Amino acid sequence: MKLKQLVAAGAIFSSASFANAAAQNSEFVVEDIRVEGLQRVALGAALTYLPVQVGDELNTFRVTQLIRSLYSSTHFEYVEIARDGNTLVVRVAERPTISNIIFDGNDDIKDEQLQESLDGNGVRIGEPLDKTVLTSIENGLKDFFYSIGKYNADVTAIITPLPRNRVDLKLLFEEGDAAKIEQINIVGNEVFSDAELMEQFELQFDTPWWDFLSETRYQQQTLQGDMETLRNHYLDRGYLRFNVDSTQVSMTPEKSGIYVAMNVSEGEQYTISEVELVGDVLGHEEYIERVLPLTPGELYNQAEVTYTEEFISKYLGRFGYAYPTVTTVPDINDEDKTVKLTLSVDPGKRIYVNRIKFNGNVVTADSVLRQNVSQMEGTWLSNNLLESSKNQLSRLTYMEEVEFETIRLPGEEDLVDVDFNVKEQPSGSFNAGIGYGDRTKLSLQAGIQQDNFLGTGKRVGLNLSTVSYQRSAQITYNDPYFTIDGISLGGSVGYSEFDGSDFNVIQYNSKQWSVGANIGYPINEFNRINFGLTYSNVELYNRGYYEQTEQFYNQFLDGDDPDAAIKYHSYLASVSWSRSTLNRGLFPTAGSSQRASFSITTPNSDVNYFKTLFDGKWYFPLSRNQRWSFLARVRLGYGNGYGDINGNEQILPFTENFTAGGADSLRGFENNTVGPRGVIRSTSGTISGPNGEVYPNDPDDDYITLSSRSLGGNAMALGGIELIVPTPFVEADMDNSVRTSLFVDVGNVWDTEFDYDTYKNFEQASTQNGTLLDYSDWSLYRSSAGISVQWISPMGPMVFSFSKAIQQRDGDDAKFFTFNIGQTF
């Protein structure tokens, strides 16, 4: 910039008219100003940059001011000042406008990152191009490539002129290959071997071919991190005087290999002689001293010192002291190799919340989000309440990401604003169309299903669907904040027609309509209890004849028409408890959730039964960024009848049996096929009496046939473990929408009322449905293993599973690929 000004100044004094006037030491009064060379910049705008007006006296100093002012406007790349009589002539050449920006050859830097860098330097489409900035941009990008070991990298800015004083800007990258680490030498270590220390390093060398995850290319930042890791390794083990004396990085002549040498001084181990707490800890000295991990007589441990400082800071943050200063001052005694630690605490001022704001919520109303925030405006700032608020917001199924930041108000030492930055995700779907699915086959559906209806946080569903096994219509509603205290209220009305044979269960058809209501009460942030009551009216027809269902059917049969449909109604009362500490509503990576429910029909129902169910999931993050996580889950269920009605002992209606198999329970097996099969008992013929009478054969000569479909059972135990891994070829910012996991599923469904001894000696018909098993045996488990990919699509959650059955039983229908829509693990 200064060079151009000097050139322009030289041009001024080379102007004949102005030079002659200067030679005569004559100054002139400006009678008129003429600006030449303007194209896009308006004359009025250009004149605003001139510190000279008509009537002013012009001299060399004022000319210098004028030139500086024009260049500082950033619109001009050349300025010349001339005199025409008493008219000031300003000749300019405008900077060209950037028409397009192109990046070519960049692999290690994304286009978005490059554009952010250019934006920071004022280089963007539609803006004037300052060519002097390009050199610094080129050099900055080269420095970046050098920092990641690409020493042969080059960056060239190419400017292509276009009509109307426009240009295309192209940044051409030649990255080259990164320099590979040939060797890392640690000199001076005696306590720990090279191999032990190298295990701590992210940078590696001479790795086996199969270890493709190791980092063997040189990166300056990574080396700095490894040096800090090395230092912490020693400090955490008492080597308080450890030091990296020097580090040498040398390069091969062709710049393809790097040699790293570190010279270290280990020193000796130090023990803690005394721990003293000084300063103001708000009267909590006794509690803090009791829980401090630092103990006299133990080895010095830097990690524990850091943890202690963070613990005290967070603890004081509970009481509104959001910015305390906690400093550990070591008093080292080199003679006896001990150190006295003095923890100096300054809580600062108590901080209060001025305003709570939400950013990023396009659909969800602020009032809905505010209902899930524990921190209140006007009260002191509590880090516990902020974290609790973040967790509550994250557990909403329509929130993908939630973060918060505290912003101190200018001029106010004790006030902050809290900004919650949220990213929403699909909370349901508007659907209408034709589909084909693994379970549903051909389906027609239309409706709306939303967990965040119109941004109100209310769950509303209106669905009409027809699939191979069911036609249904249902309306559901739930308001999680029916009252300000978080009491929820909901209800549902539904009608369905069901064909069991198409659902992979025994043959029967049903028609059912129901209406129900539920109310929920929050116990605390994590626990909730719900009560519900549902009325159902059921009609069963087109039934198959199975041994396990006869007892249930017999209590409703019409003796005059045994094949007629049966009808019954029930009032089902339920109570459930749920607990969740998950870090997100969908695709959690940490925390746990448990839900236990108990439902029972009232005595005035046509059927008397109860069911209990427990679901539990536990997530354990394996990496700091939680892209690797471990999941353990279990699902337990049991149901049965109680009492008797009109002399008929009650059992669990087979329509309420548990089933397993498929994408949402036991992968590797066909949907709903795991568990007891229907047993069909048939007579072996008849015999004739002496007078021509016809009698059935001896019942001991009967034979049995097994159904090809599952009957289900009144008891269920399912479980599994999963290793959640980063999805290949998917960016990290998509982890909340796409999930990949390696899994092992195990479980069984059984019938505690089945009497195996009654049927075990019967001859079994030759079928392809397997042999009779003891369906009351809980230990006849199945298991499978495989890989699962889950995607939160615009249509709802989708689960794709590729699995192999490990333990299967005779007659089971194993399946390699399954998918499901509407539920995730």
Short mmCIF file of C-alpha atoms in Angstrom, two decimals, residues 9 28 69 71 132 149 169 208 235 237 240 319 337 364 489 491 551 634 641 687 714 806 815:
data_model
loop_
_atom_site.label_atom_id
_atom_site.label_comp_id
_atom_site.label_asym_id
_atom_site.label_seq_id
_atom_site.Cartn_x
_atom_site.Cartn_y
_atom_site.Cartn_z
CA ALA A 9 3.08 10.75 -5.39
CA PHE A 28 -3.85 27.71 -5.68
CA SER A 69 -7.96 9.17 1.94
CA TYR A 71 -6.66 4.66 -0.98
CA THR A 132 -2.00 -6.68 -2.09
CA GLY A 149 4.05 -31.74 6.86
CA LEU A 169 -10.16 -15.26 -8.77
CA PRO A 208 2.86 -52.40 10.47
CA LEU A 235 3.96 -35.13 36.02
CA ARG A 237 3.66 -39.95 38.22
CA LEU A 240 7.72 -32.68 39.11
CA PHE A 319 -23.91 -20.94 44.03
CA LYS A 337 11.78 -34.32 47.30
CA THR A 364 -39.96 -24.50 17.89
CA LEU A 489 -52.02 -34.87 29.37
CA GLY A 491 -55.16 -39.32 24.68
CA GLN A 551 -58.81 -72.12 26.58
CA VAL A 634 -32.44 -55.20 28.02
CA GLY A 641 -54.52 -63.80 33.56
CA ILE A 687 -62.91 -97.11 14.71
CA ASN A 714 -46.47 -64.48 27.84
CA ILE A 806 -25.49 -67.40 15.77
CA LYS A 815 -32.83 -63.56 7.83
#
